[in-house]
Amino acid sequence: MAKLIMTADDSASVRQMVAFTLKQNGYDVIEAVDGRDALNKLNAQKVDMLLTDLNMPNMDGIGLIKGVRAGTLNKFIPIVMLTTESQDSRKAEGKSAGATGWIVKPFKPEQLIAVVKKVLG
Amino acid sequence: MMEQAIATYREEAGELLSELETSLLDLEETPEDTDLINRVFRAMHTIKGSGAMFGFDEIAAFTHEVETVFDMVRNGKMTVTKRLLDLTLKSRDHISALLDFSAGAGEVDRSIGDELIISLRQLLPQPESPPKGSSDIPAIQLPPVSVSELADEITWRIRFRPTRELLLCGTNPISLINELRALGTCHVVAQFDDIPLIDNLVGEQCYIYWDIILTTTRGEDAIRDVFIFIEDDCEIKIEMIDSSGLIDRDQGYKKLGDILVERGDLSPVEMQKILMLQKRFGELLVEQGIVTPEKVQSALVEQQHVKGVRQERSAAPQQEAAASIRVPAEKLDQLINLVGEMVTVQAHLSQVSLAGGDSTYIAIAEEVERLTNELRDTALNIRMLPIGSTFSKFKRLVRDLSQELGKEIEMETFGAETELDKTVIEKLNDPLVHIIRNSIDHGIEMPDVRTASGKSSVGTVFLGAEHSGDSVLITIRDDGAGLDRDTIRNKAIERGLLPANSEVSDKEIYAQIFAPGFSTAAKVTNVSGRGVGMDVVKRGIDGLRGSIGVDSVRGTGTTITLKIPLTLAIIDSLLVKIGKEHFVLPLAAVEECVELTREDIRNSHGRNLANVRGAIIPYIPLRKHFKIEDSRPDIEQIVIADIHGTKVGFVVDHVVGEHQTVIKSLGKMYRDVKGISGATILGDGTVALILDMAILLQSAENLEAAAV
């Protein structure tokens, strides 16, 4: 069965690109437009992985990661942050909130897939 | 897809820019509103981030400058001023112009952008951090795809001790270890000594750590990349312990104690103490509770891993060099001859020692027998060659002949690796050529005929070989017209090969194609049809002590099966005696031995038929056949053999027993003697003739037919 990945990003173009790339590589995708939307959906549905932007309205990526790790349904899933800066502070913040890994924007589709494959094992 | 995303980005950026304008205007009225500040920052951030994704590098680079300033504001390091808002609004307009320009609309004045960047940087509080442009947008840190393939093969010792919280950040340590495995030869030992007692155990925590010994050409970076996401909060120790580039290295490896000390699992003082005790080092360490069994095991694994890798490395070139040697065929023949002599002498030794009854000598004779048998098998095996080289010759034959005849024929082969004695392979060549020629000429039809009968226009000739006991079965099959049973039968009757009006099986009819001069071809072609050929096959196969089977279905094809003994030099056989003479019957065909009493002979009323458990089996009295004069015993023996599917008995005086027969040819003088295929020297030095049971049967049948 295809693995289900959530992409949470307020940028429609990034969501579109991520979703397309994932689907092309045989994954199923659900989209969320911000942290709150993502957390609501993740509290209701089991997914295999979360790809999240950090800067989002309503609830940012850090809040989302903390929310997921505090929940039960998707507590142990791999979470990959899409960061625009490689600033260690932001990355470290995400890491300590419970992120599994990160991708620095801009990235190419094959880089995205490499990271997804790595964390999904 | 990319075009779609780019279009989406333009739309998205447009929306963000108008949102940005509103936010900035609102911010002018409430400059402290963090929500508004965040919104501005996010808009810039998305325009920059997504812009870089879809190739809007200029927009991304410029927006980055504005974003940097607002990051400061967001973090409380700057306040919102009128000047900042002016500059940001102008920047917003510039981004908008860049966006339009990228879509091919309007003009853009780059000097405005440069001025804005300078002004924005001047707003920044501290001494300016180095200017950032698009080229500074950090490249993604991903595993580099490949390292030079020619790199040294290095063995690494890796200790991977994850943070207890590893599982809580969604990392699966097993998949990391699997990534390491994919890099090369890998041994993994899990260490359990950190696991607390069950009362203190938290199920979500990771207590296990791993020792990994990995041999790879991919370099340390490739290993580090596996742990890229967790290297900051896990203990990852990577040490080089062996390299193919190291010169002057022996095949051994460090001692167990040295490995443990090197790893820091054992102190040098402890090591010395244990060494003094003169017992197995690892056992003592565990016994005394200095080191856990897993740690010792891990060190042992390392020892074995490196030894194995080193051995493989040093053995590889040697193996290649010694994989085969070329020896002249005569030397091998000479070896086989000597082994043959040896077998003969050994038989003599066994016979003499048994007669002597001294158990010491009997034991020695048995040992010699065993060794001789092994020596014989090994020596014969040396001469075995795969039949494949012969097969490939036939591919050429098929190609050339089919072109000549205007037929489309493909050849398929199977079992090319099947091994046969070299001399057998050589002698198989002519028979196979004839059979394949026949299949192509008479078997496979012309393409139009094939199409008309619903077959593919391309015919197939199949040539296969496989082992079957001490024989090799060679199958030549075509999907052609098949044999014409009635024509063959008529022709055979016409030529007096078959009695008219007799009941004969299909197999017997098909066997007629091997009769000398037999041909049903209406016209003679260059390829075949002169009636020379198939009898050559029969003679060739008989010479190899093999047999031929023919099977055919009209319209579907013909299958010819050759059963060939593996070797010609030494065979298992049955030694029998008639009067004072010894004879040898090849054991492969022998089924059983039964008694023949004078009463049986009386009961059969002069016909050579024996009743074996209700089955009537004809027999050939060999004494009569070879005109051996002295008186026969009261009870004779019938050796019953299966010859090409026919059961027939051979009457002898005594059955002596199984015998290893070294075949000696009879020489040119006796080559045409019917019924004798060779001779052998027995243990006592006498000569025994090897009987050709198939020929004997045939000549007996001929005699019978002549008598009728």
mmCIF file of N, CA, C and O in Angstrom, chain B residues 1 29 197 232 306 383 538 564 587 600 618:
data_model
loop_
_atom_site.group_PDB
_atom_site.id
_atom_site.type_symbol
_atom_site.label_atom_id
_atom_site.label_comp_id
_atom_site.label_asym_id
_atom_site.label_seq_id
_atom_site.Cartn_x
_atom_site.Cartn_y
_atom_site.Cartn_z
ATOM 1 N N MET B 1 4.445 20.139 -15.544
ATOM 2 C CA MET B 1 4.168 20.298 -14.116
ATOM 3 C C MET B 1 4.804 21.573 -13.585
ATOM 4 O O MET B 1 4.178 22.381 -12.904
ATOM 5 N N GLU B 29 -0.108 52.479 11.214
ATOM 6 C CA GLU B 29 -0.963 52.991 12.286
ATOM 7 C C GLU B 29 -0.666 52.307 13.617
ATOM 8 O O GLU B 29 -0.677 52.935 14.660
ATOM 9 N N LEU B 197 16.583 -1.918 34.434
ATOM 10 C CA LEU B 197 15.649 -2.920 34.944
ATOM 11 C C LEU B 197 14.231 -2.518 34.549
ATOM 12 O O LEU B 197 13.946 -1.337 34.324
ATOM 13 N N ASP B 232 23.995 15.607 15.718
ATOM 14 C CA ASP B 232 24.220 16.546 16.805
ATOM 15 C C ASP B 232 23.791 15.981 18.149
ATOM 16 O O ASP B 232 24.341 16.354 19.176
ATOM 17 N N VAL B 306 37.350 -8.087 9.618
ATOM 18 C CA VAL B 306 38.568 -7.564 8.982
ATOM 19 C C VAL B 306 39.394 -8.713 8.414
ATOM 20 O O VAL B 306 39.904 -8.628 7.298
ATOM 21 N N ARG B 383 38.558 -34.746 -17.434
ATOM 22 C CA ARG B 383 38.367 -34.749 -18.884
ATOM 23 C C ARG B 383 36.981 -34.284 -19.318
ATOM 24 O O ARG B 383 36.677 -34.212 -20.495
ATOM 25 N N LYS B 538 23.431 -43.698 -36.312
ATOM 26 C CA LYS B 538 23.268 -44.910 -35.514
ATOM 27 C C LYS B 538 24.623 -45.524 -35.179
ATOM 28 O O LYS B 538 24.884 -45.899 -34.038
ATOM 29 N N ILE B 564 23.696 -40.977 -23.936
ATOM 30 C CA ILE B 564 25.121 -41.200 -24.089
ATOM 31 C C ILE B 564 25.753 -41.412 -22.721
ATOM 32 O O ILE B 564 25.515 -40.615 -21.807
ATOM 33 N N LEU B 587 26.727 -52.611 -17.026
ATOM 34 C CA LEU B 587 25.726 -52.721 -15.955
ATOM 35 C C LEU B 587 24.520 -51.809 -16.168
ATOM 36 O O LEU B 587 23.434 -52.086 -15.670
ATOM 37 N N ASP B 600 13.406 -75.836 -17.050
ATOM 38 C CA ASP B 600 12.855 -74.670 -17.744
ATOM 39 C C ASP B 600 13.060 -74.835 -19.247
ATOM 40 O O ASP B 600 12.159 -74.548 -20.042
ATOM 41 N N PRO B 618 12.398 -63.412 -24.134
ATOM 42 C CA PRO B 618 13.275 -64.195 -24.995
ATOM 43 C C PRO B 618 14.727 -64.100 -24.495
ATOM 44 O O PRO B 618 15.097 -63.099 -23.905
#
